[in-house]
mmCIF file of C-alpha atoms and ligand atoms in Angstrom:
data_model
loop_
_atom_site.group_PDB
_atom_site.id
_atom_site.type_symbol
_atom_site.label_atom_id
_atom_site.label_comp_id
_atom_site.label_asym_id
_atom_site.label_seq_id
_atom_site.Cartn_x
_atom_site.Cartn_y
_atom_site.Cartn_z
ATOM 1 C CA UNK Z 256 -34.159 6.446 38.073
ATOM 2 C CA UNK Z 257 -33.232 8.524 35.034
ATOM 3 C CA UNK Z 258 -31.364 6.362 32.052
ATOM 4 C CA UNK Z 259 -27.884 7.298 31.560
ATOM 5 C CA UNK Z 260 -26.467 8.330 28.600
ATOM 6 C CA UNK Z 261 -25.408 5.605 26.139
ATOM 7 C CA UNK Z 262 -21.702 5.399 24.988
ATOM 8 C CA UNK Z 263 -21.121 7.083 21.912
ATOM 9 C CA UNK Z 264 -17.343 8.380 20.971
ATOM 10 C CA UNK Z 265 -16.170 10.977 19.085
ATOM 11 C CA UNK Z 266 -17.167 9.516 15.804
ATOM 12 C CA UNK Z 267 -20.633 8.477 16.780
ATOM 13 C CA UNK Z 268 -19.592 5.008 17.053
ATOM 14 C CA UNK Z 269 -22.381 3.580 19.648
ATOM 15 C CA UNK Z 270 -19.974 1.621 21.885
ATOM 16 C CA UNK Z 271 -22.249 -1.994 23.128
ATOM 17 C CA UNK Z 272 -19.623 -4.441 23.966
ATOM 18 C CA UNK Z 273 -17.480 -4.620 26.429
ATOM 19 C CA UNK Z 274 -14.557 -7.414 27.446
ATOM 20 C CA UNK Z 275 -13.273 -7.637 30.359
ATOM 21 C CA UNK Z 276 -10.109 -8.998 31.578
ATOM 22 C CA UNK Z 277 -10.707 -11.303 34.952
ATOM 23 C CA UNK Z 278 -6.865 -11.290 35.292
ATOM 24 C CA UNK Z 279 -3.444 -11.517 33.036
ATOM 25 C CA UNK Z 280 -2.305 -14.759 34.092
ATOM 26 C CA UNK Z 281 -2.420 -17.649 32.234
ATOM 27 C CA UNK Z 282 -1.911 -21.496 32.308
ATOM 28 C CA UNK Z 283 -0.450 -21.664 28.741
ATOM 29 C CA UNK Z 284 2.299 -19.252 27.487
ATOM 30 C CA UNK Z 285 1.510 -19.407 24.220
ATOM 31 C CA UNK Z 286 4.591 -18.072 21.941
ATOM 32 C CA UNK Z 287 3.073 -15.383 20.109
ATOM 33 C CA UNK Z 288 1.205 -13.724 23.109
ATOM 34 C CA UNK Z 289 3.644 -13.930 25.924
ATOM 35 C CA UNK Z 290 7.046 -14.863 27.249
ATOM 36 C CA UNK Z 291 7.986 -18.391 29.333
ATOM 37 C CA UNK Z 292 8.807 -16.061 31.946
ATOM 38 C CA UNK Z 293 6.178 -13.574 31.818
ATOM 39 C CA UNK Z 294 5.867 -10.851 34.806
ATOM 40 C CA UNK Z 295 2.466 -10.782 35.746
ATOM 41 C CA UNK Z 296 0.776 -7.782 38.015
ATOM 42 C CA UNK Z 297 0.875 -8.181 41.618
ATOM 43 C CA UNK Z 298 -2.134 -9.536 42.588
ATOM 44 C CA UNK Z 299 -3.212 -6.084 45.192
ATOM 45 C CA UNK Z 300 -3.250 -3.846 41.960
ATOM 46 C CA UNK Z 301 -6.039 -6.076 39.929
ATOM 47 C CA UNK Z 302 -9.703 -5.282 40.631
ATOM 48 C CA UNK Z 303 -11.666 -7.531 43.283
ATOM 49 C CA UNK Z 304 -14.643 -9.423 42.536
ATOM 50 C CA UNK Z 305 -16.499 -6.648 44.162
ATOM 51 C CA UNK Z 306 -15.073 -4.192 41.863
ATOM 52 C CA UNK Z 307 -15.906 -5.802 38.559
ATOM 53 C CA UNK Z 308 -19.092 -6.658 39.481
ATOM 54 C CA UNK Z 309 -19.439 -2.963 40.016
ATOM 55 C CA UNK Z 310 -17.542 -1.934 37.015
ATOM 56 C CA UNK Z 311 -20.202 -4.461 34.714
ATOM 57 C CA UNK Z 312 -23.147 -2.606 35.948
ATOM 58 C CA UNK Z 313 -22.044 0.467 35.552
ATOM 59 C CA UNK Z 314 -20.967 -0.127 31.771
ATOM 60 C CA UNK Z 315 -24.966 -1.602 31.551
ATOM 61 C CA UNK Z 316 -26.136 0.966 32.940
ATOM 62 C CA UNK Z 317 -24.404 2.939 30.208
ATOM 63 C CA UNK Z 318 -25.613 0.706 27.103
ATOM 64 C CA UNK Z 319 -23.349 -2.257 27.354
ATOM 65 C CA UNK Z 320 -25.689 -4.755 26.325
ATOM 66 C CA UNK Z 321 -23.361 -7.329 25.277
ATOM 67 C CA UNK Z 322 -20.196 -8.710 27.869
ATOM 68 C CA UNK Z 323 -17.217 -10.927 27.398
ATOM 69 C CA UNK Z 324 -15.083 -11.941 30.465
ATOM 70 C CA UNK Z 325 -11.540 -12.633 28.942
ATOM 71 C CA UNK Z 326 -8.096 -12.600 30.389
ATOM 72 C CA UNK Z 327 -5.498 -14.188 30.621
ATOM 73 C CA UNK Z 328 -7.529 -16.882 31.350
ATOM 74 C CA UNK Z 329 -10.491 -15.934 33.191
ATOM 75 C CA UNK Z 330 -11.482 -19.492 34.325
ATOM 76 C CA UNK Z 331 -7.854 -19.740 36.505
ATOM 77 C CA UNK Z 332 -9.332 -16.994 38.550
ATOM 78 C CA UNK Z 333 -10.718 -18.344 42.062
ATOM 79 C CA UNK Z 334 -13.435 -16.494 42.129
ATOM 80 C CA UNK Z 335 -14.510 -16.066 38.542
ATOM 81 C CA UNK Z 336 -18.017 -18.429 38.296
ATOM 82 C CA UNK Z 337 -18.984 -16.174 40.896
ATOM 83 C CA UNK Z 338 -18.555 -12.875 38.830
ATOM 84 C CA UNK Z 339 -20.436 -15.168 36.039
ATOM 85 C CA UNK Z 340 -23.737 -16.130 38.176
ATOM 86 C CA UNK Z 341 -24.014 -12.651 39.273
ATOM 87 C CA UNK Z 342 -23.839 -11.048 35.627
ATOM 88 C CA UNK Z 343 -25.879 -13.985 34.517
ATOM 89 C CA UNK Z 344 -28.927 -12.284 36.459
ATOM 90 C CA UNK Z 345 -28.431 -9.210 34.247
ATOM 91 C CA UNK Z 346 -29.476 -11.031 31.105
ATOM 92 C CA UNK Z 347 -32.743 -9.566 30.284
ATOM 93 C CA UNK Z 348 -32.152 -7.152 32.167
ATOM 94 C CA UNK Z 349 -29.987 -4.639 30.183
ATOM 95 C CA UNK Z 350 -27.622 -7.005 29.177
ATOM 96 C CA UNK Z 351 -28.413 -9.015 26.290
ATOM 97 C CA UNK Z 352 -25.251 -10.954 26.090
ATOM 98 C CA UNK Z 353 -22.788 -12.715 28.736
ATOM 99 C CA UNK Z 354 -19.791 -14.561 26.673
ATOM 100 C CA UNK Z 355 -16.413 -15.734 27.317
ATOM 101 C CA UNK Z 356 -13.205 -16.465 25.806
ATOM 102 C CA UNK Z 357 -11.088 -19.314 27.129
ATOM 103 C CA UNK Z 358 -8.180 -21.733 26.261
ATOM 104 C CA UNK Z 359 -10.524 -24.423 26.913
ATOM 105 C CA UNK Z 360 -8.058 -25.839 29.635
ATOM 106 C CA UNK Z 361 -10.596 -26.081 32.654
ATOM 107 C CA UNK Z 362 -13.701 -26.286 30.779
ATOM 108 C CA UNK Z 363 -14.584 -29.833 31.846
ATOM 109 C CA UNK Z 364 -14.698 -28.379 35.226
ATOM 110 C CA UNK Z 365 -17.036 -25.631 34.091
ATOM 111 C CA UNK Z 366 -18.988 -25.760 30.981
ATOM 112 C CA UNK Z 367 -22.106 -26.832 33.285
ATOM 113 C CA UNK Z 368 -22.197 -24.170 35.580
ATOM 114 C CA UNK Z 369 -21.682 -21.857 32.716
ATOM 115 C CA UNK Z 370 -24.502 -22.846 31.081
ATOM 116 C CA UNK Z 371 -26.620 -22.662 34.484
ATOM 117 C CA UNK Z 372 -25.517 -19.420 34.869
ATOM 118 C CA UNK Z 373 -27.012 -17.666 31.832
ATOM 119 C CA UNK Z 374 -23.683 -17.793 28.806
ATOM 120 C CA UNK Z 375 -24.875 -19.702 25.510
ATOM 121 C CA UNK Z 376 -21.728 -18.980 23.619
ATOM 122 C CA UNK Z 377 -18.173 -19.597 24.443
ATOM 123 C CA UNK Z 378 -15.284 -18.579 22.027
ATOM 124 C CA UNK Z 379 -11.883 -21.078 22.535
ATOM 125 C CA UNK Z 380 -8.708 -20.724 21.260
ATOM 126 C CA UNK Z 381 -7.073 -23.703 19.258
ATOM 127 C CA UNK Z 382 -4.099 -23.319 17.305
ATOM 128 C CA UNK Z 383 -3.758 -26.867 16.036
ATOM 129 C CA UNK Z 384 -4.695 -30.580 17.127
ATOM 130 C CA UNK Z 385 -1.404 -31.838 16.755
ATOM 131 C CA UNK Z 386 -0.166 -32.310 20.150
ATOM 132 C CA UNK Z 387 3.079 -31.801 19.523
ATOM 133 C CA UNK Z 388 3.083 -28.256 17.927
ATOM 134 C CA UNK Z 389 0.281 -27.925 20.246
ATOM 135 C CA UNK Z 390 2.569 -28.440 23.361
ATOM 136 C CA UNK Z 391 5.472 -26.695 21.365
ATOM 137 C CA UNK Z 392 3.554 -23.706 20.888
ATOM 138 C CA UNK Z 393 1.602 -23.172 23.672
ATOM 139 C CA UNK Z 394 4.657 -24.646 25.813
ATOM 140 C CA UNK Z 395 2.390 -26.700 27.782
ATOM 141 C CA UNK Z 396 1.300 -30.843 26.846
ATOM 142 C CA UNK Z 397 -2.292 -29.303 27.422
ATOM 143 C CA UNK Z 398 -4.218 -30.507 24.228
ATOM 144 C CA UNK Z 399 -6.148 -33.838 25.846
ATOM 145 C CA UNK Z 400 -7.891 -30.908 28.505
ATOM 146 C CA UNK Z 401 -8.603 -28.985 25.929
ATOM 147 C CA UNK Z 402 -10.420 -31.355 24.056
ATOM 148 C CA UNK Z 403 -11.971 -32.660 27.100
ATOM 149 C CA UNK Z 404 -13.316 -29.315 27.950
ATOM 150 C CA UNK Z 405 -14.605 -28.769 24.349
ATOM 151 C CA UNK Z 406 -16.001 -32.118 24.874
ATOM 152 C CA UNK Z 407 -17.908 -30.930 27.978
ATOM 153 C CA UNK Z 408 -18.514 -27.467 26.283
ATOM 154 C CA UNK Z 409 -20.654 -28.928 23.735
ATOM 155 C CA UNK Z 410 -22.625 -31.818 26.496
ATOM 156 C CA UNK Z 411 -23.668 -28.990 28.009
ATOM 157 C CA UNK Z 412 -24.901 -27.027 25.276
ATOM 158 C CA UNK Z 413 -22.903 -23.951 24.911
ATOM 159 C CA UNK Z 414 -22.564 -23.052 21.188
ATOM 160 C CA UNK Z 415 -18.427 -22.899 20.641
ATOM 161 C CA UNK Z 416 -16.493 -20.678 17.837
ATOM 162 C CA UNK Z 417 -12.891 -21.945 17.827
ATOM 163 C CA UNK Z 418 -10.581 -19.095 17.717
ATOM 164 C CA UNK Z 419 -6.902 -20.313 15.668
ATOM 165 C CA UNK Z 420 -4.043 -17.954 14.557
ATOM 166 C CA UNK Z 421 -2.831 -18.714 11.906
ATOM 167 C CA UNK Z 422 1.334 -18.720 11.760
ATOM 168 C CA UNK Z 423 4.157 -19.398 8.985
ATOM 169 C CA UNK Z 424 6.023 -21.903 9.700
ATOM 170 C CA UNK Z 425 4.229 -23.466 12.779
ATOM 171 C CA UNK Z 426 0.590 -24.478 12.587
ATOM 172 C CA UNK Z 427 0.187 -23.376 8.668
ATOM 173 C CA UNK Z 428 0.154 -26.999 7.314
ATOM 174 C CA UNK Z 429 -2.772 -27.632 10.505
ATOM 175 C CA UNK Z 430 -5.380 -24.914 9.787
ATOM 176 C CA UNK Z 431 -7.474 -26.593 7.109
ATOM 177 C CA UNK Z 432 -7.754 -29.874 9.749
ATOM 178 C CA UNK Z 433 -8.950 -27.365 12.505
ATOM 179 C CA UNK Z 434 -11.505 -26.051 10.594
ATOM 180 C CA UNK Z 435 -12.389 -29.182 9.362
ATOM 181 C CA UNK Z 436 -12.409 -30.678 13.179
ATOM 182 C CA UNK Z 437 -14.288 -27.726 14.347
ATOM 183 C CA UNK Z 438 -17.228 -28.081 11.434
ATOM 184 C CA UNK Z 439 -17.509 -31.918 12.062
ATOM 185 C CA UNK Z 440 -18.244 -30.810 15.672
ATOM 186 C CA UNK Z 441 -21.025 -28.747 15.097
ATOM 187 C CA UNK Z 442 -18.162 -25.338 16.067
ATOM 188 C CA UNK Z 443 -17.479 -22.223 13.984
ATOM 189 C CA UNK Z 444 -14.123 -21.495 13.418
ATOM 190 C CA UNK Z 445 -12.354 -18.469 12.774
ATOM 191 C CA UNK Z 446 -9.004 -17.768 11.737
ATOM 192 C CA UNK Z 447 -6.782 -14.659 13.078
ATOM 193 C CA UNK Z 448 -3.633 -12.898 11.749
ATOM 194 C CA UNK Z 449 -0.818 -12.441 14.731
ATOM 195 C CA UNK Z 450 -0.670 -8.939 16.162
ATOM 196 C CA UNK Z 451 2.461 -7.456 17.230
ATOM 197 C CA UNK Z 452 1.733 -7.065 21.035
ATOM 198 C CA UNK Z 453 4.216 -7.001 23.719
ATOM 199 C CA UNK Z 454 7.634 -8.309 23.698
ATOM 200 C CA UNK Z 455 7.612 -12.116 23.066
ATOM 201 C CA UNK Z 456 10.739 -14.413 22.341
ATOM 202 C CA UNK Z 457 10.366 -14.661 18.448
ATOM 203 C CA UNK Z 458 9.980 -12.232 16.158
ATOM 204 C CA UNK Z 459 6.681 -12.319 15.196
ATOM 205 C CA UNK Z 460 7.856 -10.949 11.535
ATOM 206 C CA UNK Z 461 9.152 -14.634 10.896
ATOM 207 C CA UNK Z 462 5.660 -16.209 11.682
ATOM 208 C CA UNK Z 463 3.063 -13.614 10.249
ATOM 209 C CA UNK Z 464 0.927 -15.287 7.861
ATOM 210 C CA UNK Z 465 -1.319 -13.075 6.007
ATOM 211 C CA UNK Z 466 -4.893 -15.104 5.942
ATOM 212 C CA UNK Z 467 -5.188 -13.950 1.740
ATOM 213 C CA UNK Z 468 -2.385 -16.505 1.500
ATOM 214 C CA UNK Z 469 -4.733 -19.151 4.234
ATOM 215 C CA UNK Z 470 -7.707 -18.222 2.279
ATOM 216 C CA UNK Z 471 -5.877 -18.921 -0.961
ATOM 217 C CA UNK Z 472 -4.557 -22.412 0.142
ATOM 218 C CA UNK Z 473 -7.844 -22.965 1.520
ATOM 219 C CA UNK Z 474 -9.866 -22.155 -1.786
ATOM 220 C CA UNK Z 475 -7.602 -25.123 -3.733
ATOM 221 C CA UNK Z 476 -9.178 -27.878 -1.272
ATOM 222 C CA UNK Z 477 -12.828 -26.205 -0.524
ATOM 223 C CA UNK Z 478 -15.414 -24.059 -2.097
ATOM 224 C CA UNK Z 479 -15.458 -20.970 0.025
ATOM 225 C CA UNK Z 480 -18.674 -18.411 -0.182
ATOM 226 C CA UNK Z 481 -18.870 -14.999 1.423
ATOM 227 C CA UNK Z 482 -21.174 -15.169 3.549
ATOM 228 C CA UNK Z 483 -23.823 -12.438 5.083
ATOM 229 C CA UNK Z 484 -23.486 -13.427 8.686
ATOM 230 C CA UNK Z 485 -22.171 -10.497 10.730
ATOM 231 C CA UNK Z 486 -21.332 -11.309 14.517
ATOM 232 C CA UNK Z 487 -21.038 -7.245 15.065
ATOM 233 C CA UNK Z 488 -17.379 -7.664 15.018
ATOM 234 C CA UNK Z 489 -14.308 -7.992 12.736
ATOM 235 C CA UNK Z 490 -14.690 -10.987 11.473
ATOM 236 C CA UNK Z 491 -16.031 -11.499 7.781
ATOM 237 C CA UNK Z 492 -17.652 -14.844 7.148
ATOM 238 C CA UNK Z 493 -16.698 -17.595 4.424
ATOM 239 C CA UNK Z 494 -19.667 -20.378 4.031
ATOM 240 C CA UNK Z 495 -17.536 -23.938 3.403
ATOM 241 C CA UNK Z 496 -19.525 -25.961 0.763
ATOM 242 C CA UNK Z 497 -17.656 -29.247 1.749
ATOM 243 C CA UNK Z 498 -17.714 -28.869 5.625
ATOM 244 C CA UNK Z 499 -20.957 -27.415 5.440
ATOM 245 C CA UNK Z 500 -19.755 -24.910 8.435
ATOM 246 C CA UNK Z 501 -19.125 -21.049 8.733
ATOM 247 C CA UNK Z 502 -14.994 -19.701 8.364
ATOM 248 C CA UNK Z 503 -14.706 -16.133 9.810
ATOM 249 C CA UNK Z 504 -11.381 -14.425 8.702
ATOM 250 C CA UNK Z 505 -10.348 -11.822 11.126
ATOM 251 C CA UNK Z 506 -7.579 -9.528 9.291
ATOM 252 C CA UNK Z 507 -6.314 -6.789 11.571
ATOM 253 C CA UNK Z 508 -3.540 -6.091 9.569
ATOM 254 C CA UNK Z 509 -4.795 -6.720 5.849
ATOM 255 C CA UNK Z 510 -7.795 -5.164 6.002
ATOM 256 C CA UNK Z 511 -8.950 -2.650 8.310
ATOM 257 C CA UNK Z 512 -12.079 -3.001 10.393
ATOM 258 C CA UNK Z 513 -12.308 -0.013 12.876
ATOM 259 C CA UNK Z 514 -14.958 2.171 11.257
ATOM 260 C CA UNK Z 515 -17.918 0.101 12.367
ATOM 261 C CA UNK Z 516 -16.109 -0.723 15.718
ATOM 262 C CA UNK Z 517 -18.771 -0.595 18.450
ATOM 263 C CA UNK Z 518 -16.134 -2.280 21.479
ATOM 264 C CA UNK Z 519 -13.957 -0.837 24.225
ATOM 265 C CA UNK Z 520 -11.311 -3.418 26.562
ATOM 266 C CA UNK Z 521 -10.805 -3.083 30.785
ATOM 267 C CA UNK Z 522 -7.774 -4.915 31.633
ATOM 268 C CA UNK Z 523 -7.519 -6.919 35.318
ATOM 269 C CA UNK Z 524 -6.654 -3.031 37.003
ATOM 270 C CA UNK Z 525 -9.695 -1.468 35.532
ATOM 271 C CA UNK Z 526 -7.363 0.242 32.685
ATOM 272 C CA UNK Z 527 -10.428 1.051 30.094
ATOM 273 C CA UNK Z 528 -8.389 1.089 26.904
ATOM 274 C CA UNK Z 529 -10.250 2.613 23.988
ATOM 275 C CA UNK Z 530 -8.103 0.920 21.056
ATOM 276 C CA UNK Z 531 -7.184 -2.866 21.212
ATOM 277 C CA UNK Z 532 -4.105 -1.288 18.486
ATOM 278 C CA UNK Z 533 -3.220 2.192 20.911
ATOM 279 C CA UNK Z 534 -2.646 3.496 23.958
ATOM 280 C CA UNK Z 535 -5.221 5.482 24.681
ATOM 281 C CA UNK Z 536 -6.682 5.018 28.275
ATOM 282 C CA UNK Z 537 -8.586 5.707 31.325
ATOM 283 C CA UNK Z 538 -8.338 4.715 34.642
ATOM 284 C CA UNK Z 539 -11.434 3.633 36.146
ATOM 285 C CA UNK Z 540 -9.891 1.685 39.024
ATOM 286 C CA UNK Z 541 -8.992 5.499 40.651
ATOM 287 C CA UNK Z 542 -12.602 5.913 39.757
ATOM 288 C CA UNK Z 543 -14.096 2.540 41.256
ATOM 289 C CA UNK Z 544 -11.814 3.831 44.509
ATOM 290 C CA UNK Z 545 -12.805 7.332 44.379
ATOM 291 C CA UNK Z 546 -15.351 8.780 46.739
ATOM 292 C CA UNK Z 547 -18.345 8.844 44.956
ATOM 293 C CA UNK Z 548 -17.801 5.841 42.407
ATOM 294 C CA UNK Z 549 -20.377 6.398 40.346
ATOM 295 C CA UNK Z 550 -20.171 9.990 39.249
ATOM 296 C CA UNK Z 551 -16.449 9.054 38.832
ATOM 297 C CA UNK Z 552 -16.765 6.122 36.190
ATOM 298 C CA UNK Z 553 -19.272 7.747 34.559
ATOM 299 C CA UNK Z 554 -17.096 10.703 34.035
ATOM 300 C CA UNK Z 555 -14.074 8.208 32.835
ATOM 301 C CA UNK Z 556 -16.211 6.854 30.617
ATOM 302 C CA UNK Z 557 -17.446 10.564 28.892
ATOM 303 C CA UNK Z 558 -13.738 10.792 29.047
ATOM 304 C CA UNK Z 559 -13.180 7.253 27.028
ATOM 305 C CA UNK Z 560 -15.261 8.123 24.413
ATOM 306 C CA UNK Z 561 -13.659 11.602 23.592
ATOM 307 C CA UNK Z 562 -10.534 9.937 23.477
ATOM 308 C CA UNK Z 563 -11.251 6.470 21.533
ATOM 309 C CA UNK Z 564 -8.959 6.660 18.284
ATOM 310 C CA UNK Z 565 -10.264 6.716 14.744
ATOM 311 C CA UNK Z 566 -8.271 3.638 14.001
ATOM 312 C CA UNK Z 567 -5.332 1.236 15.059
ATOM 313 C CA UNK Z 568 -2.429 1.297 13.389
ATOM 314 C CA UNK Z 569 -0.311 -1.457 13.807
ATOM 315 C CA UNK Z 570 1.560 -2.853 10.831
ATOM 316 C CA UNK Z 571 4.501 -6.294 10.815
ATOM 317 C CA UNK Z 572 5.999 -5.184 7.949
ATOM 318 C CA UNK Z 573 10.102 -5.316 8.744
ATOM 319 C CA UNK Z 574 12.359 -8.199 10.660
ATOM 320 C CA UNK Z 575 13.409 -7.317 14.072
ATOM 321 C CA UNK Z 576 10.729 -3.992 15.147
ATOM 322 C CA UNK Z 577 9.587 -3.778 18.380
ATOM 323 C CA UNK Z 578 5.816 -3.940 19.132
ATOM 324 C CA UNK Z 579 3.593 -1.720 18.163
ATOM 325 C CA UNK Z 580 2.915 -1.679 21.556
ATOM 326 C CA UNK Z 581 3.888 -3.005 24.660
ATOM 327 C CA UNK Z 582 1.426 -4.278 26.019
ATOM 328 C CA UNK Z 583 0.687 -8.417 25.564
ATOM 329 C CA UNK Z 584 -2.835 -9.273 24.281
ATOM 330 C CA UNK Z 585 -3.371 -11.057 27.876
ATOM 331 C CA UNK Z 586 -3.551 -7.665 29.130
ATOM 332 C CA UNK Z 587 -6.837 -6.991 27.163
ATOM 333 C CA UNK Z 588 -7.733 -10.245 26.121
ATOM 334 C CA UNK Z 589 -8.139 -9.807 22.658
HETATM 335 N N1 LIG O 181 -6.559 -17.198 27.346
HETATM 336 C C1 LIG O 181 -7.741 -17.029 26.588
HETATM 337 C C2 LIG O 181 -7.577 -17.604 25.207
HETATM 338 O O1 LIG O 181 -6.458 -17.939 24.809
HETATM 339 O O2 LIG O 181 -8.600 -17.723 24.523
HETATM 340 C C3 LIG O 181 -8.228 -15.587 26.488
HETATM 341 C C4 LIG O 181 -7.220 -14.524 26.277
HETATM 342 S S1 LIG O 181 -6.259 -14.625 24.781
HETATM 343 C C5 LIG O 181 -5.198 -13.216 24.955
HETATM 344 C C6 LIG O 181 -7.479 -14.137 23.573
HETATM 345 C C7 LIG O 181 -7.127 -14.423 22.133
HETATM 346 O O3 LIG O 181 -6.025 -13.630 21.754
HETATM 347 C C8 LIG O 181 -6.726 -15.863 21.844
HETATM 348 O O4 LIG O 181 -7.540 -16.363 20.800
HETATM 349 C C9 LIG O 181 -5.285 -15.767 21.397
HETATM 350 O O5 LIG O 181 -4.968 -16.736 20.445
HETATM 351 C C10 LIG O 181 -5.232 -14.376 20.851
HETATM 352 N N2 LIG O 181 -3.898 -13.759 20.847
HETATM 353 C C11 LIG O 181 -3.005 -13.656 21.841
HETATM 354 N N3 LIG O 181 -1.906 -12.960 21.463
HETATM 355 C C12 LIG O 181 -2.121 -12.608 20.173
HETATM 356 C C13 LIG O 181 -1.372 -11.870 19.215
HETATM 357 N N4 LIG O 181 -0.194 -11.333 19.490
HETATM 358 N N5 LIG O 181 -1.932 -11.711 17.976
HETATM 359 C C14 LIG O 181 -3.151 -12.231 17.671
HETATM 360 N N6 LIG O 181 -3.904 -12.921 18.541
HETATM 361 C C15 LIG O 181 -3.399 -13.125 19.770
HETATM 362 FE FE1 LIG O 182 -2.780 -17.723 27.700
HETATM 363 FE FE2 LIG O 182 -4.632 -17.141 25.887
HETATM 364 FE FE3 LIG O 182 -2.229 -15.916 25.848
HETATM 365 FE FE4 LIG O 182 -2.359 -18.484 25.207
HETATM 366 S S1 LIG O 182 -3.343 -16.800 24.107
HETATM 367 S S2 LIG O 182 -0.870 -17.552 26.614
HETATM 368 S S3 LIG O 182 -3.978 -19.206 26.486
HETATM 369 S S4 LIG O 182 -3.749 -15.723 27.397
#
């Protein structure tokens, strides 16, 4: 078989990481990413198992070599460990990497079976471990599970990165005892300034925290080092003298990271979306449904990577403006 063409966009950016969205509905509703009463897609329009099985392969077939099933939260889908033990036999074999990002809540139930199935690293998102902003904020009492399931997590050998945002006003006070929670455990931890996202409750202007300001506060109780350690991403690294653990700062909105961006998002209806911070998109479920699939997606995807934006531009910079964009981050999964 001939190799197919690697991804590269408009601004030779080599495109080797894909997430994927298993589906947009969640067990939490945490405050900053979506409403109590969120609408979520009817269940005929997101892709079947089938279909994102076939979607994976043909991103490796087009250079994807590293994969991280998202959501919502991919481990309330049914079917999802399925999905997982079939990508797991790509590893090796064009794909390099299988990860996932999770709220932790069902990990008891399957950190094992992860690990069986091939994923080594597991990123999970903790905004505190005080159970009472925890339950505030992510409007569910779900803390104990989530400590169970980082509990199991780290039995069964997946390496963890806790994911926290960091927010004025609500978990502020608790970031330094994350970190310093996640390094006694043996976790990285990274901190991430709140993107403006979809329509939520709150105006996210009132809880923006700008992570100088964390790093600042930060730097008064520990001895932070810049680090070397790239993870291919956003994220720039801090080395904690006292802890003795890595602190990545991810800072969408302070800094920008897009020239060396190398990822593209697929939300639960196969919407490839070229820009985590625009709107530009392709529709590979018409191509997945089309009658020759695979000349289809791989013309989306030439079509993807003319259209993939220099840069985001999303700014919080007034009280009271609507989103940059409409969309919620469960969409794409961060
Ligand atoms: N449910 C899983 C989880 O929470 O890890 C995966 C999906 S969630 C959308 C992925 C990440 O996006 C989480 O770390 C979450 O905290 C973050 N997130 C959600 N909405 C955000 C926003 N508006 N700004 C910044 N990060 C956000
Ligand atoms: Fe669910 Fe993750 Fe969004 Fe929280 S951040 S509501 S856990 S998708």
């Amino acid at each position: 078989m001939t190799k197919l063409a690697p991804l590269v966009d408009q601004f030779q950016r080599r495109i080797t990481y894909l997430r994927m969205s298993m589906t947009d509905r969640c067990d939490l509703r945490c405050a900053y990413c979506m409403p109590e009463r969120m609408t979520f897609l009817p269940r005929k329009d997101v892709l079947s198992l089938e279909e994102l099985h076939d979607l994976a392969l043909g991103f490796i077939d087009r250079g994807i070599t590293k994969l991280r099933l998202t959501g919502g939260e991919p481990l309330v889908r049914r079917d999802m460990m399925e999905l997982v033990h079939a990508l797991g036999r790509k590893i090796g074999d064009g794909l390099e990497e299988l990860t996932l990002t999770t709220n932790g809540t069902r990990l008891s139930e399957f950190a094992d079976d992860l690990f069986a199935f091939g994923v080594r690293r597991i990123n999970v998102s903790l905004d505190t471990l005080d159970r009472e902003t925890f339950t505030r904020l992510a409007r569910r009492d779900s803390l104990p599970q989530v400590l169970e399931g980082l509990a199991a997590a780290k039995a069964a050998g997946l390496k963890v990165k806790l994911n926290t945002v960091a927010l004025k006003g609500v978990n502020e006070d608790h970031i330094a005892d994350v970190v310093a929670w996640a390094h006694g455990q043996g976790f990285d931890a990274t901190l991430i300034e709140v993107m403006p996202l979809g329509e939520v409750e709150e105006d996210r202007f009132d809880h923006y925290l700008p992570l100088v300001a964390v790093r600042d506060s930060l730097e008064k109780r520990w001895s932070l080092s810049p680090s070397d350690h790239r993870s291919g991403g956003p994220a720039r690294y801090f080395d904690v003298a006292e802890t003795g653990g890595r602190l990545g700062l991810i800072t969408p909105l302070t800094n920008n990271f897009c020239d060396g961006c190398n990822r593209i998002r697929v939300t639960a209806t196969g919407q490839l979306y070229a820009c985590l911070g625009g709107n530009e998109r392709v529709d590979l479920r018409a191509a997945l449904r089309s009658e020759d699939p695979e000349a289809a997606l791989s013309e989306a995807l030439d079509v993807a990577m003319r259209i993939k934006p220099a840069r985001h531009h999303f700014v919080i910079e007034e009280p009271g403006a609507a989103p940059a964009l409409s969309r919620h981050m469960s969409m794409t999964g961060g």
